[in-house]
Structure formats: C-alpha cells, structure tokens
PDB file of C-alpha atoms in Angstrom:
ATOM      1  CA  UNK L   1      47.851 -32.063 -53.125  1.00 51.00           C
ATOM      2  CA  UNK L   2      48.078 -28.775 -54.218  1.00 58.00           C
ATOM      3  CA  UNK L   3      49.892 -25.705 -53.800  1.00 57.00           C
ATOM      4  CA  UNK L   4      46.918 -24.049 -51.258  1.00 53.00           C
ATOM      5  CA  UNK L   5      46.579 -26.967 -49.621  1.00 55.00           C
ATOM      6  CA  UNK L   6      50.315 -28.046 -48.317  1.00 60.00           C
ATOM      7  CA  UNK L   7      50.055 -24.218 -47.192  1.00 55.00           C
ATOM      8  CA  UNK L   8      46.665 -24.764 -45.388  1.00 50.00           C
ATOM      9  CA  UNK L   9      48.228 -28.036 -43.684  1.00 54.00           C
ATOM     10  CA  UNK L  10      51.262 -26.477 -42.330  1.00 59.00           C
ATOM     11  CA  UNK L  11      49.011 -23.233 -41.187  1.00 52.00           C
ATOM     12  CA  UNK L  12      46.617 -26.395 -39.696  1.00 49.00           C
ATOM     13  CA  UNK L  13      49.384 -27.870 -38.266  1.00 50.00           C
ATOM     14  CA  UNK L  14      51.492 -24.996 -36.508  1.00 56.00           C
ATOM     15  CA  UNK L  15      48.373 -23.510 -35.488  1.00 53.00           C
ATOM     16  CA  UNK L  16      46.461 -26.412 -34.211  1.00 65.00           C
ATOM     17  CA  UNK L  17      43.074 -25.084 -35.801  1.00 77.00           C
ATOM     18  CA  UNK L  18      41.358 -24.888 -39.079  1.00 90.00           C
ATOM     19  CA  UNK L  19      42.181 -21.722 -41.165  1.00 94.00           C
ATOM     20  CA  UNK L  20      40.334 -19.266 -42.488  1.00 96.00           C
ATOM     21  CA  UNK L  21      41.503 -16.862 -45.350  1.00 96.00           C
ATOM     22  CA  UNK L  22      39.436 -13.968 -47.081  1.00 94.00           C
ATOM     23  CA  UNK L  23      40.375 -10.993 -49.498  1.00 91.00           C
ATOM     24  CA  UNK L  24      39.237  -7.643 -47.781  1.00 92.00           C
ATOM     25  CA  UNK L  25      38.668  -4.759 -50.063  1.00 88.00           C
ATOM     26  CA  UNK L  26      39.480  -1.435 -48.710  1.00 88.00           C
ATOM     27  CA  UNK L  27      37.566   1.491 -49.673  1.00 86.00           C
ATOM     28  CA  UNK L  28      37.508   5.262 -48.715  1.00 85.00           C
ATOM     29  CA  UNK L  29      37.742   8.729 -49.900  1.00 82.00           C
ATOM     30  CA  UNK L  30      41.028   9.710 -51.281  1.00 78.00           C
ATOM     31  CA  UNK L  31      43.953  10.304 -48.770  1.00 80.00           C
ATOM     32  CA  UNK L  32      40.987   8.828 -46.066  1.00 84.00           C
ATOM     33  CA  UNK L  33      44.288   6.584 -44.719  1.00 87.00           C
ATOM     34  CA  UNK L  34      43.795   4.138 -46.545  1.00 86.00           C
ATOM     35  CA  UNK L  35      47.411   2.950 -47.496  1.00 86.00           C
ATOM     36  CA  UNK L  36      48.537   4.048 -43.638  1.00 90.00           C
ATOM     37  CA  UNK L  37      46.161   1.464 -42.565  1.00 93.00           C
ATOM     38  CA  UNK L  38      47.180  -1.253 -44.863  1.00 90.00           C
ATOM     39  CA  UNK L  39      50.783  -1.211 -44.009  1.00 89.00           C
ATOM     40  CA  UNK L  40      50.163  -0.824 -40.307  1.00 94.00           C
ATOM     41  CA  UNK L  41      48.082  -4.133 -40.369  1.00 94.00           C
ATOM     42  CA  UNK L  42      49.853  -5.583 -42.506  1.00 92.00           C
ATOM     43  CA  UNK L  43      52.567  -5.292 -40.633  1.00 90.00           C
ATOM     44  CA  UNK L  44      55.524  -3.739 -43.620  1.00 86.00           C
ATOM     45  CA  UNK L  45      55.349  -1.593 -46.322  1.00 81.00           C
ATOM     46  CA  UNK L  46      53.347  -2.679 -49.471  1.00 80.00           C
ATOM     47  CA  UNK L  47      51.611   0.347 -50.661  1.00 76.00           C
ATOM     48  CA  UNK L  48      53.010   4.570 -50.826  1.00 63.00           C
ATOM     49  CA  UNK L  49      51.984   7.049 -48.584  1.00 66.00           C
ATOM     50  CA  UNK L  50      52.331  10.497 -49.097  1.00 55.00           C
ATOM     51  CA  UNK L  51      49.662  13.417 -48.911  1.00 57.00           C
ATOM     52  CA  UNK L  52      48.988  13.962 -52.284  1.00 49.00           C
ATOM     53  CA  UNK L  53      44.972  12.711 -53.531  1.00 47.00           C
ATOM     54  CA  UNK L  54      44.598   9.525 -55.418  1.00 50.00           C
ATOM     55  CA  UNK L  55      48.797   8.399 -54.963  1.00 53.00           C
ATOM     56  CA  UNK L  56      47.483   4.795 -55.108  1.00 53.00           C
ATOM     57  CA  UNK L  57      46.507   4.239 -58.599  1.00 55.00           C
ATOM     58  CA  UNK L  58      45.834  -0.137 -58.809  1.00 59.00           C
ATOM     59  CA  UNK L  59      44.640  -2.369 -56.203  1.00 66.00           C
ATOM     60  CA  UNK L  60      47.976  -3.676 -53.946  1.00 76.00           C
ATOM     61  CA  UNK L  61      47.242  -6.651 -52.094  1.00 81.00           C
ATOM     62  CA  UNK L  62      48.878  -6.956 -48.410  1.00 88.00           C
ATOM     63  CA  UNK L  63      48.620 -10.264 -46.853  1.00 92.00           C
ATOM     64  CA  UNK L  64      48.810  -9.940 -43.265  1.00 95.00           C
ATOM     65  CA  UNK L  65      48.537 -13.142 -40.737  1.00 96.00           C
ATOM     66  CA  UNK L  66      46.324 -12.632 -37.261  1.00 96.00           C
ATOM     67  CA  UNK L  67      45.709 -16.392 -35.541  1.00 94.00           C
ATOM     68  CA  UNK L  68      44.843 -19.377 -38.394  1.00 94.00           C
ATOM     69  CA  UNK L  69      43.226 -16.212 -40.552  1.00 97.00           C
ATOM     70  CA  UNK L  70      45.228 -15.604 -43.838  1.00 97.00           C
ATOM     71  CA  UNK L  71      43.636 -12.163 -44.700  1.00 95.00           C
ATOM     72  CA  UNK L  72      44.526 -10.343 -48.157  1.00 92.00           C
ATOM     73  CA  UNK L  73      44.007  -6.617 -47.688  1.00 91.00           C
ATOM     74  CA  UNK L  74      43.296  -5.108 -51.174  1.00 84.00           C
ATOM     75  CA  UNK L  75      44.099  -1.533 -51.103  1.00 78.00           C
ATOM     76  CA  UNK L  76      42.044   0.120 -53.780  1.00 71.00           C
ATOM     77  CA  UNK L  77      42.747   3.369 -55.288  1.00 63.00           C
ATOM     78  CA  UNK L  78      40.455   6.346 -53.496  1.00 61.00           C
ATOM     79  CA  UNK L  79      36.832   7.091 -55.027  1.00 58.00           C
ATOM     80  CA  UNK L  80      36.050  10.337 -56.313  1.00 51.00           C
ATOM     81  CA  UNK L  81      34.176  12.193 -58.962  1.00 57.00           C
ATOM     82  CA  UNK L  82      36.377  11.547 -61.792  1.00 51.00           C
ATOM     83  CA  UNK L  83      37.165  13.744 -64.380  1.00 60.00           C
ATOM     84  CA  UNK L  84      39.956  11.993 -66.513  1.00 64.00           C
ATOM     85  CA  UNK L  85      40.926   8.942 -68.446  1.00 62.00           C
ATOM     86  CA  UNK L  86      43.466   8.094 -65.488  1.00 64.00           C
ATOM     87  CA  UNK L  87      40.542   9.082 -62.583  1.00 62.00           C
ATOM     88  CA  UNK L  88      37.930   7.296 -64.303  1.00 68.00           C
ATOM     89  CA  UNK L  89      40.437   3.445 -64.444  1.00 67.00           C
ATOM     90  CA  UNK L  90      41.225   4.166 -60.611  1.00 60.00           C
ATOM     91  CA  UNK L  91      37.970   4.622 -59.748  1.00 58.00           C
ATOM     92  CA  UNK L  92      36.374   1.319 -62.144  1.00 65.00           C
ATOM     93  CA  UNK L  93      39.560  -0.990 -60.348  1.00 63.00           C
ATOM     94  CA  UNK L  94      37.834   0.449 -56.819  1.00 60.00           C
ATOM     95  CA  UNK L  95      34.595  -0.190 -56.837  1.00 57.00           C
ATOM     96  CA  UNK L  96      35.879  -4.036 -59.138  1.00 68.00           C
ATOM     97  CA  UNK L  97      37.321  -4.645 -56.033  1.00 63.00           C
ATOM     98  CA  UNK L  98      34.516  -4.381 -53.569  1.00 68.00           C
ATOM     99  CA  UNK L  99      33.286  -6.567 -56.022  1.00 75.00           C
ATOM    100  CA  UNK L 100      35.285  -9.483 -55.912  1.00 77.00           C
ATOM    101  CA  UNK L 101      36.036  -9.696 -52.194  1.00 85.00           C
ATOM    102  CA  UNK L 102      34.810 -11.563 -49.621  1.00 92.00           C
ATOM    103  CA  UNK L 103      34.234  -8.067 -47.329  1.00 93.00           C
ATOM    104  CA  UNK L 104      34.250  -4.292 -47.498  1.00 90.00           C
ATOM    105  CA  UNK L 105      36.105  -2.268 -45.374  1.00 93.00           C
ATOM    106  CA  UNK L 106      34.569   1.504 -45.240  1.00 93.00           C
ATOM    107  CA  UNK L 107      37.493   3.660 -44.523  1.00 94.00           C
ATOM    108  CA  UNK L 108      36.139   6.726 -43.645  1.00 94.00           C
ATOM    109  CA  UNK L 109      37.928  10.677 -41.942  1.00 94.00           C
ATOM    110  CA  UNK L 110      36.503  11.387 -38.981  1.00 95.00           C
ATOM    111  CA  UNK L 111      37.747  14.838 -39.291  1.00 93.00           C
ATOM    112  CA  UNK L 112      36.156  15.383 -43.054  1.00 92.00           C
ATOM    113  CA  UNK L 113      33.480  13.367 -41.731  1.00 92.00           C
ATOM    114  CA  UNK L 114      30.113  12.541 -44.472  1.00 90.00           C
ATOM    115  CA  UNK L 115      31.052  15.503 -46.973  1.00 82.00           C
ATOM    116  CA  UNK L 116      32.546  15.680 -50.511  1.00 76.00           C
ATOM    117  CA  UNK L 117      32.892  11.792 -51.552  1.00 83.00           C
ATOM    118  CA  UNK L 118      32.104   9.573 -48.645  1.00 86.00           C
ATOM    119  CA  UNK L 119      28.872  10.160 -48.301  1.00 87.00           C
ATOM    120  CA  UNK L 120      28.943   9.112 -52.457  1.00 84.00           C
ATOM    121  CA  UNK L 121      30.557   6.533 -51.898  1.00 85.00           C
ATOM    122  CA  UNK L 122      27.883   5.148 -49.221  1.00 89.00           C
ATOM    123  CA  UNK L 123      25.429   5.647 -51.544  1.00 86.00           C
ATOM    124  CA  UNK L 124      27.488   3.380 -53.751  1.00 83.00           C
ATOM    125  CA  UNK L 125      27.534   0.929 -51.406  1.00 86.00           C
ATOM    126  CA  UNK L 126      24.532   0.342 -51.513  1.00 88.00           C
ATOM    127  CA  UNK L 127      24.520  -1.100 -54.523  1.00 85.00           C
ATOM    128  CA  UNK L 128      27.378  -3.643 -53.801  1.00 85.00           C
ATOM    129  CA  UNK L 129      26.177  -6.868 -51.830  1.00 87.00           C
ATOM    130  CA  UNK L 130      29.113  -7.794 -49.597  1.00 89.00           C
ATOM    131  CA  UNK L 131      28.865  -7.661 -45.688  1.00 93.00           C
ATOM    132  CA  UNK L 132      30.442  -4.259 -44.656  1.00 94.00           C
ATOM    133  CA  UNK L 133      32.371  -2.769 -41.628  1.00 96.00           C
ATOM    134  CA  UNK L 134      33.129   1.042 -41.262  1.00 97.00           C
ATOM    135  CA  UNK L 135      36.145   1.986 -40.295  1.00 97.00           C
ATOM    136  CA  UNK L 136      36.369   5.602 -38.294  1.00 97.00           C
ATOM    137  CA  UNK L 137      40.393   6.967 -38.886  1.00 97.00           C
ATOM    138  CA  UNK L 138      41.985   9.326 -36.707  1.00 94.00           C
ATOM    139  CA  UNK L 139      39.812   9.372 -33.220  1.00 94.00           C
ATOM    140  CA  UNK L 140      43.032  11.204 -32.005  1.00 92.00           C
ATOM    141  CA  UNK L 141      41.590  14.460 -33.521  1.00 93.00           C
ATOM    142  CA  UNK L 142      37.842  14.030 -32.867  1.00 94.00           C
ATOM    143  CA  UNK L 143      36.228  14.161 -30.366  1.00 95.00           C
ATOM    144  CA  UNK L 144      34.465  11.506 -28.578  1.00 93.00           C
ATOM    145  CA  UNK L 145      30.389  13.141 -29.645  1.00 95.00           C
ATOM    146  CA  UNK L 146      31.370  14.213 -32.912  1.00 95.00           C
ATOM    147  CA  UNK L 147      32.788  10.395 -33.810  1.00 95.00           C
ATOM    148  CA  UNK L 148      29.695   9.083 -32.287  1.00 96.00           C
ATOM    149  CA  UNK L 149      27.063  11.033 -33.874  1.00 96.00           C
ATOM    150  CA  UNK L 150      29.221  10.533 -37.703  1.00 96.00           C
ATOM    151  CA  UNK L 151      29.257   6.532 -36.343  1.00 96.00           C
ATOM    152  CA  UNK L 152      25.653   7.171 -35.960  1.00 96.00           C
ATOM    153  CA  UNK L 153      24.873   9.210 -39.811  1.00 95.00           C
ATOM    154  CA  UNK L 154      26.583   6.249 -41.413  1.00 95.00           C
ATOM    155  CA  UNK L 155      24.860   3.688 -40.178  1.00 95.00           C
ATOM    156  CA  UNK L 156      21.386   4.829 -40.962  1.00 95.00           C
ATOM    157  CA  UNK L 157      22.824   5.128 -44.399  1.00 92.00           C
ATOM    158  CA  UNK L 158      23.984   1.424 -44.828  1.00 92.00           C
ATOM    159  CA  UNK L 159      23.614  -1.572 -42.629  1.00 89.00           C
ATOM    160  CA  UNK L 160      27.213  -2.130 -40.780  1.00 95.00           C
ATOM    161  CA  UNK L 161      28.141  -5.196 -39.679  1.00 96.00           C
ATOM    162  CA  UNK L 162      30.057  -3.619 -36.736  1.00 97.00           C
ATOM    163  CA  UNK L 163      31.884   0.089 -36.539  1.00 97.00           C
ATOM    164  CA  UNK L 164      35.365   0.288 -35.359  1.00 98.00           C
ATOM    165  CA  UNK L 165      36.542   3.497 -34.104  1.00 97.00           C
ATOM    166  CA  UNK L 166      40.756   3.539 -35.224  1.00 97.00           C
ATOM    167  CA  UNK L 167      43.788   5.515 -35.846  1.00 96.00           C
ATOM    168  CA  UNK L 168      46.149   3.817 -38.953  1.00 94.00           C
ATOM    169  CA  UNK L 169      48.837   5.924 -37.648  1.00 93.00           C
ATOM    170  CA  UNK L 170      49.577   5.118 -33.989  1.00 95.00           C
ATOM    171  CA  UNK L 171      47.938   2.293 -33.839  1.00 95.00           C
ATOM    172  CA  UNK L 172      44.876   2.609 -31.655  1.00 96.00           C
ATOM    173  CA  UNK L 173      41.726   0.076 -32.203  1.00 96.00           C
ATOM    174  CA  UNK L 174      43.663  -1.828 -35.132  1.00 96.00           C
ATOM    175  CA  UNK L 175      43.579  -5.127 -32.813  1.00 97.00           C
ATOM    176  CA  UNK L 176      39.587  -5.777 -32.806  1.00 97.00           C
ATOM    177  CA  UNK L 177      39.935  -4.607 -36.086  1.00 97.00           C
ATOM    178  CA  UNK L 178      41.918  -7.726 -37.163  1.00 97.00           C
ATOM    179  CA  UNK L 179      40.599 -10.044 -34.975  1.00 97.00           C
ATOM    180  CA  UNK L 180      36.867  -9.617 -36.133  1.00 97.00           C
ATOM    181  CA  UNK L 181      38.075 -11.058 -39.696  1.00 97.00           C
ATOM    182  CA  UNK L 182      40.213 -13.068 -38.463  1.00 96.00           C
ATOM    183  CA  UNK L 183      37.294 -14.681 -37.082  1.00 95.00           C
ATOM    184  CA  UNK L 184      34.609 -13.781 -39.941  1.00 96.00           C
ATOM    185  CA  UNK L 185      36.746 -14.694 -42.866  1.00 96.00           C
ATOM    186  CA  UNK L 186      35.589 -18.278 -43.737  1.00 94.00           C
ATOM    187  CA  UNK L 187      37.154 -21.414 -43.333  1.00 95.00           C
ATOM    188  CA  UNK L 188      39.630 -23.001 -45.852  1.00 94.00           C
ATOM    189  CA  UNK L 189      43.086 -22.893 -47.286  1.00 95.00           C
ATOM    190  CA  UNK L 190      45.539 -19.413 -47.185  1.00 95.00           C
ATOM    191  CA  UNK L 191      46.010 -18.060 -50.902  1.00 93.00           C
ATOM    192  CA  UNK L 192      49.321 -17.341 -50.284  1.00 91.00           C
ATOM    193  CA  UNK L 193      52.825 -18.711 -48.512  1.00 92.00           C
ATOM    194  CA  UNK L 194      53.067 -17.396 -44.436  1.00 91.00           C
ATOM    195  CA  UNK L 195      56.214 -15.229 -45.197  1.00 87.00           C
ATOM    196  CA  UNK L 196      54.583 -13.466 -48.053  1.00 89.00           C
ATOM    197  CA  UNK L 197      53.228  -9.960 -47.955  1.00 87.00           C
ATOM    198  CA  UNK L 198      52.123  -8.336 -51.118  1.00 86.00           C
ATOM    199  CA  UNK L 199      51.976 -10.065 -54.895  1.00 81.00           C
ATOM    200  CA  UNK L 200      52.677  -6.567 -56.307  1.00 77.00           C
ATOM    201  CA  UNK L 201      55.978  -8.296 -58.331  1.00 80.00           C
ATOM    202  CA  UNK L 202      59.614  -5.901 -57.536  1.00 86.00           C
ATOM    203  CA  UNK L 203      59.723  -4.023 -60.481  1.00 87.00           C
ATOM    204  CA  UNK L 204      56.526  -2.792 -59.460  1.00 85.00           C
ATOM    205  CA  UNK L 205      56.735  -2.159 -55.946  1.00 86.00           C
ATOM    206  CA  UNK L 206      60.280  -0.686 -56.674  1.00 90.00           C
ATOM    207  CA  UNK L 207      58.826   2.070 -59.002  1.00 89.00           C
ATOM    208  CA  UNK L 208      56.388   2.990 -56.464  1.00 86.00           C
ATOM    209  CA  UNK L 209      58.701   3.091 -53.648  1.00 90.00           C
ATOM    210  CA  UNK L 210      60.426   5.944 -56.192  1.00 93.00           C
ATOM    211  CA  UNK L 211      56.726   7.373 -57.248  1.00 87.00           C
ATOM    212  CA  UNK L 212      56.685   8.430 -53.749  1.00 87.00           C
ATOM    213  CA  UNK L 213      59.407   9.826 -53.373  1.00 91.00           C
ATOM    214  CA  UNK L 214      58.930  11.947 -55.770  1.00 91.00           C
ATOM    215  CA  UNK L 215      55.790  13.037 -54.836  1.00 85.00           C
ATOM    216  CA  UNK L 216      57.389  14.131 -51.306  1.00 86.00           C
ATOM    217  CA  UNK L 217      60.025  15.890 -52.840  1.00 87.00           C
ATOM    218  CA  UNK L 218      57.629  17.778 -54.904  1.00 83.00           C
ATOM    219  CA  UNK L 219      53.760  17.502 -53.389  1.00 71.00           C
ATOM    220  CA  UNK L 220      53.746  21.249 -54.184  1.00 66.00           C
ATOM    221  CA  UNK L 221      54.941  22.204 -57.818  1.00 67.00           C
ATOM    222  CA  UNK L 222      54.757  18.883 -59.898  1.00 64.00           C
ATOM    223  CA  UNK L 223      51.630  18.326 -61.576  1.00 52.00           C
ATOM    224  CA  UNK L 224      49.720  14.186 -60.769  1.00 61.00           C
ATOM    225  CA  UNK L 225      50.439  13.949 -64.084  1.00 65.00           C
ATOM    226  CA  UNK L 226      53.678  12.101 -63.344  1.00 78.00           C
ATOM    227  CA  UNK L 227      54.313   8.395 -63.812  1.00 83.00           C
ATOM    228  CA  UNK L 228      57.417   5.471 -62.455  1.00 90.00           C
ATOM    229  CA  UNK L 229      58.504   2.843 -64.343  1.00 91.00           C
ATOM    230  CA  UNK L 230      61.285   0.511 -63.810  1.00 93.00           C
ATOM    231  CA  UNK L 231      62.912  -0.168 -67.240  1.00 94.00           C
ATOM    232  CA  UNK L 232      66.000  -2.206 -66.546  1.00 95.00           C
ATOM    233  CA  UNK L 233      67.041  -4.499 -63.179  1.00 95.00           C
ATOM    234  CA  UNK L 234      70.274  -6.605 -62.687  1.00 96.00           C
ATOM    235  CA  UNK L 235      71.220  -8.472 -60.241  1.00 95.00           C
ATOM    236  CA  UNK L 236      75.034  -8.587 -60.113  1.00 95.00           C
ATOM    237  CA  UNK L 237      77.331 -11.045 -59.131  1.00 95.00           C
ATOM    238  CA  UNK L 238      78.437  -8.723 -56.452  1.00 95.00           C
ATOM    239  CA  UNK L 239      75.438  -9.559 -54.811  1.00 94.00           C
ATOM    240  CA  UNK L 240      73.833  -5.544 -55.858  1.00 95.00           C
ATOM    241  CA  UNK L 241      70.797  -5.152 -57.983  1.00 95.00           C
ATOM    242  CA  UNK L 242      70.997  -2.446 -60.515  1.00 97.00           C
ATOM    243  CA  UNK L 243      67.778  -0.711 -61.015  1.00 96.00           C
ATOM    244  CA  UNK L 244      66.807   1.591 -64.041  1.00 97.00           C
ATOM    245  CA  UNK L 245      63.810   3.530 -64.059  1.00 96.00           C
ATOM    246  CA  UNK L 246      62.206   6.515 -65.997  1.00 95.00           C
ATOM    247  CA  UNK L 247      59.889   8.955 -65.213  1.00 93.00           C
ATOM    248  CA  UNK L 248      57.349   9.891 -67.172  1.00 90.00           C
ATOM    249  CA  UNK L 249      56.372  13.143 -67.537  1.00 89.00           C
ATOM    250  CA  UNK L 250      53.508  15.215 -69.637  1.00 84.00           C
ATOM    251  CA  UNK L 251      55.772  18.376 -70.111  1.00 85.00           C
ATOM    252  CA  UNK L 252      59.361  20.056 -70.554  1.00 86.00           C
ATOM    253  CA  UNK L 253      58.993  23.310 -67.893  1.00 86.00           C
ATOM    254  CA  UNK L 254      57.869  19.469 -65.853  1.00 88.00           C
ATOM    255  CA  UNK L 255      61.114  18.423 -66.429  1.00 89.00           C
ATOM    256  CA  UNK L 256      63.428  21.189 -65.353  1.00 89.00           C
ATOM    257  CA  UNK L 257      61.005  20.675 -61.656  1.00 89.00           C
ATOM    258  CA  UNK L 258      61.787  17.203 -61.280  1.00 91.00           C
ATOM    259  CA  UNK L 259      65.611  17.436 -62.263  1.00 91.00           C
ATOM    260  CA  UNK L 260      65.782  20.819 -59.926  1.00 91.00           C
ATOM    261  CA  UNK L 261      68.833  22.758 -60.208  1.00 91.00           C
ATOM    262  CA  UNK L 262      72.126  21.272 -61.300  1.00 92.00           C
ATOM    263  CA  UNK L 263      69.812  17.692 -60.735  1.00 92.00           C
ATOM    264  CA  UNK L 264      69.991  18.271 -57.181  1.00 94.00           C
ATOM    265  CA  UNK L 265      66.354  17.032 -57.305  1.00 93.00           C
ATOM    266  CA  UNK L 266      66.740  14.227 -58.955  1.00 94.00           C
ATOM    267  CA  UNK L 267      69.797  12.795 -56.794  1.00 96.00           C
ATOM    268  CA  UNK L 268      67.499  13.571 -53.411  1.00 96.00           C
ATOM    269  CA  UNK L 269      64.929  11.548 -54.767  1.00 95.00           C
ATOM    270  CA  UNK L 270      67.601   8.906 -55.825  1.00 96.00           C
ATOM    271  CA  UNK L 271      69.169   9.066 -52.599  1.00 97.00           C
ATOM    272  CA  UNK L 272      66.020   7.731 -50.478  1.00 96.00           C
ATOM    273  CA  UNK L 273      64.489   5.925 -53.073  1.00 96.00           C
ATOM    274  CA  UNK L 274      67.824   3.665 -52.680  1.00 96.00           C
ATOM    275  CA  UNK L 275      67.758   3.838 -49.030  1.00 96.00           C
ATOM    276  CA  UNK L 276      64.492   2.878 -49.230  1.00 92.00           C
ATOM    277  CA  UNK L 277      65.107  -0.386 -52.075  1.00 93.00           C
ATOM    278  CA  UNK L 278      68.742  -1.588 -49.955  1.00 95.00           C
ATOM    279  CA  UNK L 279      66.174  -1.753 -46.886  1.00 91.00           C
ATOM    280  CA  UNK L 280      63.506  -3.781 -48.407  1.00 87.00           C
ATOM    281  CA  UNK L 281      65.700  -5.974 -50.974  1.00 88.00           C
ATOM    282  CA  UNK L 282      68.487  -6.321 -48.340  1.00 90.00           C
ATOM    283  CA  UNK L 283      71.478  -5.755 -51.009  1.00 94.00           C
ATOM    284  CA  UNK L 284      73.385  -2.594 -52.296  1.00 96.00           C
ATOM    285  CA  UNK L 285      71.183  -0.980 -54.713  1.00 96.00           C
ATOM    286  CA  UNK L 286      72.166   0.482 -57.233  1.00 97.00           C
ATOM    287  CA  UNK L 287      69.649   2.910 -58.609  1.00 97.00           C
ATOM    288  CA  UNK L 288      69.542   4.728 -61.894  1.00 97.00           C
ATOM    289  CA  UNK L 289      66.506   7.598 -63.113  1.00 96.00           C
ATOM    290  CA  UNK L 290      65.741   8.628 -66.537  1.00 95.00           C
ATOM    291  CA  UNK L 291      63.293  11.892 -66.665  1.00 93.00           C
ATOM    292  CA  UNK L 292      61.128  11.844 -70.018  1.00 92.00           C
ATOM    293  CA  UNK L 293      58.657  14.133 -71.480  1.00 90.00           C
ATOM    294  CA  UNK L 294      55.434  11.945 -73.229  1.00 83.00           C
ATOM    295  CA  UNK L 295      53.171  14.364 -74.168  1.00 78.00           C
ATOM    296  CA  UNK L 296      49.457  13.138 -73.060  1.00 72.00           C
ATOM    297  CA  UNK L 297      51.036   9.326 -71.305  1.00 68.00           C
ATOM    298  CA  UNK L 298      47.309   9.522 -68.904  1.00 67.00           C
ATOM    299  CA  UNK L 299      45.855   8.323 -72.966  1.00 71.00           C
ATOM    300  CA  UNK L 300      48.128   5.491 -73.518  1.00 72.00           C
ATOM    301  CA  UNK L 301      46.905   1.972 -72.925  1.00 73.00           C
ATOM    302  CA  UNK L 302      50.663   0.960 -72.092  1.00 74.00           C
ATOM    303  CA  UNK L 303      51.136   2.991 -69.616  1.00 68.00           C
ATOM    304  CA  UNK L 304      47.569   1.860 -68.711  1.00 69.00           C
ATOM    305  CA  UNK L 305      48.677  -1.373 -69.008  1.00 71.00           C
ATOM    306  CA  UNK L 306      51.808  -1.052 -66.345  1.00 69.00           C
ATOM    307  CA  UNK L 307      49.699   0.252 -63.613  1.00 64.00           C
ATOM    308  CA  UNK L 308      47.796  -2.883 -63.745  1.00 66.00           C
ATOM    309  CA  UNK L 309      44.960  -0.506 -65.051  1.00 65.00           C
ATOM    310  CA  UNK L 310      42.612  -1.314 -67.375  1.00 65.00           C
ATOM    311  CA  UNK L 311      42.574   1.447 -70.494  1.00 63.00           C
ATOM    312  CA  UNK L 312      38.684   2.680 -70.445  1.00 64.00           C
ATOM    313  CA  UNK L 313      37.672   3.559 -73.693  1.00 69.00           C
TER     314      UNK L 313
END
C-alpha cells in the first residue's frame, strides 16, 4: 500500500466515508486578497500578506481538511500586465497553476470590480478548460445592488459553476465555499498527511516571513526589487534554532533604507520576523539578517530558482 493509500485509509476510517481531494487554484488581480483568503481557509498562516502589490511571487500550497475532503489551495501570484522579467515569470506561474488545478477560483475585489486586470483575467480564463467558481471579496465595503450587478457582469463573460460573496478578512461566506469545494472535488485519496498545512519548506517560509516584515516596514520607501533567502539553518542542542538570512537589494541607496539610522530599521524587521517564526516553530529563534547589494538580481536565474519560478528567456 502506498503512502497516499495509507493516508486515505486512515481518513476514511476516521470520517466513516470515502475521501475527496483535489487542487484548487486561486487566481485574481494583485491585492485582490488571495493570500488573506488562503490563510483564512487553511486556518493558519501559509502565505505572506502585505499592502504592496505582487507580494506573492510563486505558487504557495495551503492544505485544508473539511469534512471528508482534503483541499489543496494554490495561492498564485497576482495576474497583471508584466513589464519586467520577474513579472513575466510570476504571471506565467499563475496561469500554469490554473491549468494544473482540478478547479479554479477567481477572486475579484468587489470595490475595484472589473476595472483593470480583472477584465483581462476573465478573457484569459476563456481559454482554460477547468470548472470555475467566482468569489466576490470585500463584500462588507460594497452595497448589495452593486454586488449583484458585478456578479451578473462577470457571469456574462464566463460560465461560472457558482458565485459566492465573501469577506476574506472577517470570514463571511467562507464556510459556504468550503462546503461546496468539499462536495465538488473528486473522490480519491488525500495527498498529504492530515496535520500538514503547507508544502513550503520551512527555510523558504522563514524567508517569506522576513520579506513580509520588510514590505510592511518599508512599504513606501523600498522599491519592489528586494528578495530574501535563508542561507543557514542550525538546530541547536538547547532546543533553539539559529537562522541566517540575506536580504538582496539592487542599489546601495536601498541598503541605507533597509538598515535605517543606526541599524534601527533592520533591527525592527528582525525582531518582528523572529517573534513570528518562534510562534510558528514553537521554539526559540536566533535570527541574523544581512543586507547585500546585488545589481540586477532580477536577471539572475539562480534567484528565480530560489523563489520557485522558471527563468523566462
């Protein structure tokens, strides 16, 4: 019996029924709330969140159990009109995730409606064969008449299986989405052990946590071109872990911003990241951050591999 069959047998025994499983690609424009929603549906933080556009750079898989179903959410990068090599890699990754999924969830920011990238995404979805459902997010900020008009306009362009109105922030409507997905995904074995919530390696998650703190602290000052890598991870005899990370920037002027006066900024970022990592790992964390300037790192194939992206030609 394979590992997947073992997992399925255990799950079926516990739930008294056949198991369901599948991959659900969550796509949408930048800052539509995809990462917030994935964290909400999984019930734990598996994807970083910030107000900065294009925060998610590669597909992050969050794993949720609902009734007899294991739902693997694929949080994809926001889809937008790419300008740089990194942009192209992210958008390609998002569409690739959609085509690999069992079901596609399109998340639309109800406040923005179909303006900008959302309409282009709807046009792109016409070429994708998988069944699709529509989620209108941030419904607490829009009146009902406008929501109904937005749902009708989107469904005129794409034959969605279902439309849900939700708030990723407060959880409104999310239980209905989970009920639907659990019933709709195909019958089959679970892909991951029941207690696993993500397939992201811990070293990479740690780097993402620090990148989130970097973005939150320097949302206005620091340009988009920054990247964090975990270079060393040492489990120590006293039960703590020592983590060394490098923040890559493109110019010396950016390094001064990241460090701050007297190192104040980098210390604040380190403190916030260390606190969250200690909570996630449930062990003391000693975090050391180093800032390096690497011009044009966005054209370095190795950096793309570290991010889990294919390097576009």
